[in-house]
Amino acid sequence: MNLSGEMLIGQNNVKGINQAIYAINPANNQTLDPAYLGGTQEHVNQACTLAWQAFDIYRNKSVEERAIFLETIAENIENIGDLLIQRAMDESGLTRARLEGERGRTCGQLRLFAKTIRAGEWLDIRVDEALPNRQPVPRFDLRQQHIALGPVAVFGASNFPLAFSVAGGDTASALAAGCPVVVKAHSAHPGTSELVGKAIQQAVKQCNLPEGVFSLLYGAGNIIGSTLVEHPYIKAVGFTGSRNGGTALMKIAQNRSEPIPVYAEMSSINPVVLLPSMLENNPDTLGQAFVHSLTQGAGQFCTNPGLVIAIKSPALDIFKKSATEAVQQSMSQTMLTPGIFQAFLKSVNTIEQQNKVSLLAKGLVSPDQNQCQTHLFSVDAIDFLNNELLQSEMFGSASIIIECKNMDEAKLVIEQLEGQLTATLHMDQNDMEDAQRLLAVLERKVGRILINSWPTGVEVCDAMVHGGPYPSTSDARTTSVGTAAIFRFLRPVCYQNFPDDLLPDAIKQSNPLKLSRLINGERE
Amino acid sequence: MNLSGEMLIGQNNVKGINQAIYAINPANNQTLDPAYLGGTQEHVNQACTLAWQAFDIYRNKSVEERAIFLETIAENIENIGDLLIQRAMDESGLTRARLEGERGRTCGQLRLFAKTIRAGEWLDIRVDEALPNRQPVPRFDLRQQHIALGPVAVFGASNFPLAFSVAGGDTASALAAGCPVVVKAHSAHPGTSELVGKAIQQAVKQCNLPEGVFSLLYGAGNIIGSTLVEHPYIKAVGFTGSRNGGTALMKIAQNRSEPIPVYAEMSSINPVVLLPSMLENNPDTLGQAFVHSLTQGAGQFCTNPGLVIAIKSPALDIFKKSATEAVQQSMSQTMLTPGIFQAFLKSVNTIEQQNKVSLLAKGLVSPDQNQCQTHLFSVDAIDFLNNELLQSEMFGSASIIIECKNMDEAKLVIEQLEGQLTATLHMDQNDMEDAQRLLAVLERKVGRILINSWPTGVEVCDAMVHGGPYPSTSDARTTSVGTAAIFRFLRPVCYQNFPDDLLPDAIKQSNPLKLSRLINGERE
């Protein structure tokens, strides 16, 4: 398959006419062909109109048809073969092993959503049967299911060119819910986007679905994205990226004549708390494990451990020494884009220049371009509490150790944190009381709490929450990873006093789809 | 119990110092004592600070303790006795029968939420057990439950002084979820609010809960309300009222440094479609039943049938004649407030003056003050399609019959409607095909679809959806009536690799609370 540089508007492949995007190999700053000419507002309108035309048809397809569609996409992505991995490596600087793993996750989550919609829990079926003899008034038969919200705009993420991009978690959950998807490709990996986009486009055709179920647009700058979010046929937005980008989309969505939900996963520094007894007994191994998590994927994860909170002690000094040595030996890694590299430089320089912040260690640097050099800082809790800037995300392998006088001060630090995706406690049996005190605070601050593990590495499963209070995301009531992500693109509808043959299959009295239902208050 | 005119800030009863509110008996425009002096921004701050201090304690109370609290509120409300009904009658112009029914619904929904939280479905427990031997990487144990969002601001509604006011559906669902509540009383029924507020305040004390679980504030104008929604300790807002009011709160909530969800139930004209065969066979009874629904509670329901859509035919003429006669015989009813009465006059006059709109009938008028005189209009579909104003809500007993050439035109009319709470089809077996065509459109437009019943009368149960696409509500993903309303005030949290004794009871491995759980993808 050759790359064409074309947008995919339904089954049409269309060249843009605006400013071209070129992928850049971040390891050597070389420009990669082809040119991806930017789309116009009219292209956005075409894609959204097709999506709207497809909506009623697609959402009324049987669950089985949608499940097969998701599985076909996965198969088509696998069938691209090594071309996809090679192009993604060139565009992202990520390693083969990482991208092969990410492809596995991408196809795995498409198949998991197929399984999820077949299981039917997502419909949240509720039935209250008629009570014709109830006094003083009878009760009508009332049945609830969930239906798709409408066409969804998805913005590809830079840091997961497969798993959170064109066919990533947002797209998979929206398609699973019955929503057509219009993707704005991330400008850092247009070729990867085209390859995956064509896999979806082909699956639409193979499954005889209306073409508007999927479109893929390109555009430099913000016009395509903002036009997409403003479009009246778009009913929800999925985004993973910067806080500036996410909050800009939230504003656009709120200023529409019909405001729509924006699911923006924005930034998080993921505090890791080392409780005293655990630290006392394992300072050296904790230091090494921490740096291992910190340096994974050049730290370009939403769940990167950007903050370590611990109480001053000889054990903490050993932890610092161990982490310092590990950082000093850490190899540099190519960052995703020159822009992300520049932002990383700027953010670590800003932190380094803050009063009372110590630079503990820097990692090695190779002569390649856009190299992320690991940075480890430390600061006294009191100075952290007095400087909001120290809560800024440094997107890359950089972290700050916050040294506290005692557990009360550690609790103060945690209480002052902004909303986060994750928080982690390292603890043993003797730390139980401290852990319990901190958990009450952490529950209010984060979407996922980990014990004795590391926040990088997000499992795709039913129980996962990859979300959290603002500003880690725009909407703490949801998750963007795992099967519960489907609820972002659904809303409930109640059917009152329907003749059975007019009811959707999911809520017919005979329960032909064999779904779990809440009937008259009891789980069936 | 004498009315004191005081605000309830936790267990403190406090007189305001700003402009006084007086209730007005709308039947005679007489002012009712006492004066309710308005609160200050400092009062808002006190209530929110107490709510915040109560939050961690309250949300961590056992489900059983919260359930008993809800039941105690219900009991305390019942114990106020006739004083409550009498004061509510004086303040609202509603009848004794209606208010006694509404008290029953209010206490019933408090008890239903007690039952709901005991049943535990609201926690949406999901467990993915550890897979220590999985290749290439093991899976950690992951468990999800839902927790309370934080203190909630609730705005009392004018049209349900009990069931959607101080202890109404928003308060009941927020308290059930584990959220403290700060209520801004509706200025139309401050005495009813004080009585119910004291019933909650007393229940807080009886149940040994932290006092900040509930506060009640008064204020003329918008300052108290906007300060409340802006307050950093408030994490969600429940509101039922006008579109202007709801959209203003949405803007305030979005402009906070931490945006929060607003659940505003705003306006709806609730189209009723009369399908041809049903109309042909029952024009007379349908006309009468329609006017019966239209005139209930002086039409002051969110689900009042403000639009009838039907195809021109001799049967439609009979329906119109029947409805006209019923309207002409309909007694006027006292509206909730002089302001609502004036707004009703203005809105029916505006509709009457629209080009091509015919006034079919007006009801009777009694000499009392603020009397809602039923109005029935008709208009050709083509003229309806060309005049957006005809979709404005007339809050009161007023409705428009839209006369269509054929089913295609009826579908066009429906397609052009804004989002609605409800839509209704009157149909028989011969109308099945038309019904199926319309349902695909209606599902996209509304939260509840009814067959052969009338939208007024909203059942409080598991399957109810009292919600719908914007602008009927601010958030179509939820309902404000029924047990699913609790989800508005919850968010998911994931617990990774926790030792069992540190897990919340709801997700402990032994399932001590006997909850329904999704374990490794299977419903348990």
mmCIF file of N, CA, C and O in Angstrom, chain B residues 95-129:
data_model
loop_
_atom_site.group_PDB
_atom_site.id
_atom_site.type_symbol
_atom_site.label_atom_id
_atom_site.label_comp_id
_atom_site.label_asym_id
_atom_site.label_seq_id
_atom_site.Cartn_x
_atom_site.Cartn_y
_atom_site.Cartn_z
ATOM 1 N N THR B 95 -53.409 22.888 44.469
ATOM 2 C CA THR B 95 -54.488 22.355 45.298
ATOM 3 C C THR B 95 -53.950 21.426 46.383
ATOM 4 O O THR B 95 -52.838 20.897 46.289
ATOM 5 N N ARG B 96 -54.771 21.224 47.401
ATOM 6 C CA ARG B 96 -54.433 20.283 48.478
ATOM 7 C C ARG B 96 -54.150 18.888 47.917
ATOM 8 O O ARG B 96 -53.136 18.272 48.270
ATOM 9 N N ALA B 97 -55.024 18.434 47.016
ATOM 10 C CA ALA B 97 -54.855 17.072 46.487
ATOM 11 C C ALA B 97 -53.501 16.952 45.784
ATOM 12 O O ALA B 97 -52.751 15.984 45.984
ATOM 13 N N ARG B 98 -53.195 17.950 44.968
ATOM 14 C CA ARG B 98 -51.919 17.926 44.258
ATOM 15 C C ARG B 98 -50.752 17.931 45.235
ATOM 16 O O ARG B 98 -49.787 17.167 45.085
ATOM 17 N N LEU B 99 -50.816 18.774 46.242
ATOM 18 C CA LEU B 99 -49.673 18.882 47.157
ATOM 19 C C LEU B 99 -49.549 17.668 48.067
ATOM 20 O O LEU B 99 -48.447 17.247 48.408
ATOM 21 N N GLU B 100 -50.674 17.080 48.428
ATOM 22 C CA GLU B 100 -50.582 15.841 49.203
ATOM 23 C C GLU B 100 -49.961 14.738 48.349
ATOM 24 O O GLU B 100 -49.125 13.962 48.821
ATOM 25 N N GLY B 101 -50.366 14.707 47.086
ATOM 26 C CA GLY B 101 -49.740 13.742 46.169
ATOM 27 C C GLY B 101 -48.253 14.014 46.009
ATOM 28 O O GLY B 101 -47.431 13.094 46.001
ATOM 29 N N GLU B 102 -47.920 15.289 45.919
ATOM 30 C CA GLU B 102 -46.512 15.636 45.721
ATOM 31 C C GLU B 102 -45.687 15.304 46.969
ATOM 32 O O GLU B 102 -44.528 14.883 46.860
ATOM 33 N N ARG B 103 -46.282 15.498 48.131
ATOM 34 C CA ARG B 103 -45.569 15.107 49.356
ATOM 35 C C ARG B 103 -45.322 13.592 49.351
ATOM 36 O O ARG B 103 -44.229 13.126 49.706
ATOM 37 N N GLY B 104 -46.340 12.847 48.926
ATOM 38 C CA GLY B 104 -46.174 11.395 48.833
ATOM 39 C C GLY B 104 -45.036 11.029 47.889
ATOM 40 O O GLY B 104 -44.209 10.172 48.186
ATOM 41 N N ARG B 105 -44.991 11.721 46.744
ATOM 42 C CA ARG B 105 -43.919 11.446 45.791
ATOM 43 C C ARG B 105 -42.561 11.811 46.380
ATOM 44 O O ARG B 105 -41.579 11.078 46.210
ATOM 45 N N THR B 106 -42.501 12.944 47.074
ATOM 46 C CA THR B 106 -41.237 13.405 47.650
ATOM 47 C C THR B 106 -40.700 12.400 48.654
ATOM 48 O O THR B 106 -39.524 12.008 48.610
ATOM 49 N N CYS B 107 -41.571 11.970 49.565
ATOM 50 C CA CYS B 107 -41.141 11.003 50.585
ATOM 51 C C CYS B 107 -40.891 9.652 49.932
ATOM 52 O O CYS B 107 -39.945 8.934 50.298
ATOM 53 N N GLY B 108 -41.713 9.314 48.943
ATOM 54 C CA GLY B 108 -41.523 8.051 48.220
ATOM 55 C C GLY B 108 -40.177 8.011 47.517
ATOM 56 O O GLY B 108 -39.486 6.988 47.542
ATOM 57 N N GLN B 109 -39.771 9.125 46.926
ATOM 58 C CA GLN B 109 -38.496 9.065 46.210
ATOM 59 C C GLN B 109 -37.297 9.079 47.160
ATOM 60 O O GLN B 109 -36.265 8.470 46.870
ATOM 61 N N LEU B 110 -37.453 9.705 48.308
ATOM 62 C CA LEU B 110 -36.391 9.595 49.324
ATOM 63 C C LEU B 110 -36.223 8.131 49.747
ATOM 64 O O LEU B 110 -35.114 7.610 49.839
ATOM 65 N N ARG B 111 -37.353 7.461 49.960
ATOM 66 C CA ARG B 111 -37.289 6.047 50.377
ATOM 67 C C ARG B 111 -36.804 5.146 49.235
ATOM 68 O O ARG B 111 -36.096 4.166 49.463
ATOM 69 N N LEU B 112 -37.182 5.505 47.998
ATOM 70 C CA LEU B 112 -36.713 4.714 46.861
ATOM 71 C C LEU B 112 -35.189 4.823 46.723
ATOM 72 O O LEU B 112 -34.512 3.831 46.417
ATOM 73 N N PHE B 113 -34.646 6.028 46.949
ATOM 74 C CA PHE B 113 -33.186 6.165 46.878
ATOM 75 C C PHE B 113 -32.507 5.395 48.015
ATOM 76 O O PHE B 113 -31.399 4.873 47.843
ATOM 77 N N ALA B 114 -33.162 5.313 49.169
ATOM 78 C CA ALA B 114 -32.614 4.484 50.252
ATOM 79 C C ALA B 114 -32.518 3.032 49.782
ATOM 80 O O ALA B 114 -31.491 2.364 49.943
ATOM 81 N N LYS B 115 -33.592 2.569 49.162
ATOM 82 C CA LYS B 115 -33.621 1.191 48.649
ATOM 83 C C LYS B 115 -32.562 1.014 47.542
ATOM 84 O O LYS B 115 -31.866 -0.008 47.484
ATOM 85 N N THR B 116 -32.460 2.027 46.703
ATOM 86 C CA THR B 116 -31.527 1.941 45.579
ATOM 87 C C THR B 116 -30.081 1.836 46.057
ATOM 88 O O THR B 116 -29.313 1.041 45.535
ATOM 89 N N ILE B 117 -29.712 2.659 47.036
ATOM 90 C CA ILE B 117 -28.303 2.572 47.443
ATOM 91 C C ILE B 117 -28.034 1.283 48.205
ATOM 92 O O ILE B 117 -26.950 0.727 48.112
ATOM 93 N N ARG B 118 -29.037 0.774 48.916
ATOM 94 C CA ARG B 118 -28.845 -0.531 49.573
ATOM 95 C C ARG B 118 -28.621 -1.627 48.533
ATOM 96 O O ARG B 118 -27.803 -2.525 48.736
ATOM 97 N N ALA B 119 -29.334 -1.532 47.412
ATOM 98 C CA ALA B 119 -29.221 -2.574 46.383
ATOM 99 C C ALA B 119 -27.843 -2.543 45.724
ATOM 100 O O ALA B 119 -27.340 -3.573 45.278
ATOM 101 N N GLY B 120 -27.227 -1.378 45.632
ATOM 102 C CA GLY B 120 -25.813 -1.307 45.253
ATOM 103 C C GLY B 120 -25.492 -1.259 43.775
ATOM 104 O O GLY B 120 -24.336 -1.116 43.399
ATOM 105 N N GLU B 121 -26.516 -1.336 42.896
ATOM 106 C CA GLU B 121 -26.247 -1.252 41.459
ATOM 107 C C GLU B 121 -25.509 0.034 41.087
ATOM 108 O O GLU B 121 -24.721 0.071 40.148
ATOM 109 N N TRP B 122 -25.804 1.108 41.837
ATOM 110 C CA TRP B 122 -25.236 2.418 41.540
ATOM 111 C C TRP B 122 -23.714 2.432 41.652
ATOM 112 O O TRP B 122 -23.060 3.311 41.111
ATOM 113 N N LEU B 123 -23.141 1.472 42.353
ATOM 114 C CA LEU B 123 -21.680 1.459 42.507
ATOM 115 C C LEU B 123 -20.985 0.949 41.248
ATOM 116 O O LEU B 123 -19.801 1.183 41.067
ATOM 117 N N ASP B 124 -21.729 0.265 40.367
ATOM 118 C CA ASP B 124 -21.185 -0.313 39.134
ATOM 119 C C ASP B 124 -19.854 -1.015 39.405
ATOM 120 O O ASP B 124 -18.819 -0.678 38.826
ATOM 121 N N ILE B 125 -19.897 -1.999 40.297
ATOM 122 C CA ILE B 125 -18.671 -2.695 40.711
ATOM 123 C C ILE B 125 -18.115 -3.529 39.555
ATOM 124 O O ILE B 125 -18.831 -4.334 38.959
ATOM 125 N N ARG B 126 -16.855 -3.331 39.275
ATOM 126 C CA ARG B 126 -16.172 -4.094 38.221
ATOM 127 C C ARG B 126 -14.859 -4.615 38.789
ATOM 128 O O ARG B 126 -14.086 -3.849 39.362
ATOM 129 N N VAL B 127 -14.627 -5.880 38.614
ATOM 130 C CA VAL B 127 -13.415 -6.503 39.140
ATOM 131 C C VAL B 127 -12.709 -7.240 38.010
ATOM 132 O O VAL B 127 -13.325 -8.039 37.310
ATOM 133 N N ASP B 128 -11.448 -6.945 37.815
ATOM 134 C CA ASP B 128 -10.605 -7.750 36.922
ATOM 135 C C ASP B 128 -9.493 -8.325 37.781
ATOM 136 O O ASP B 128 -8.614 -7.596 38.249
ATOM 137 N N GLU B 129 -9.567 -9.616 38.015
ATOM 138 C CA GLU B 129 -8.628 -10.232 38.949
ATOM 139 C C GLU B 129 -7.221 -10.320 38.356
ATOM 140 O O GLU B 129 -7.042 -10.316 37.142
#
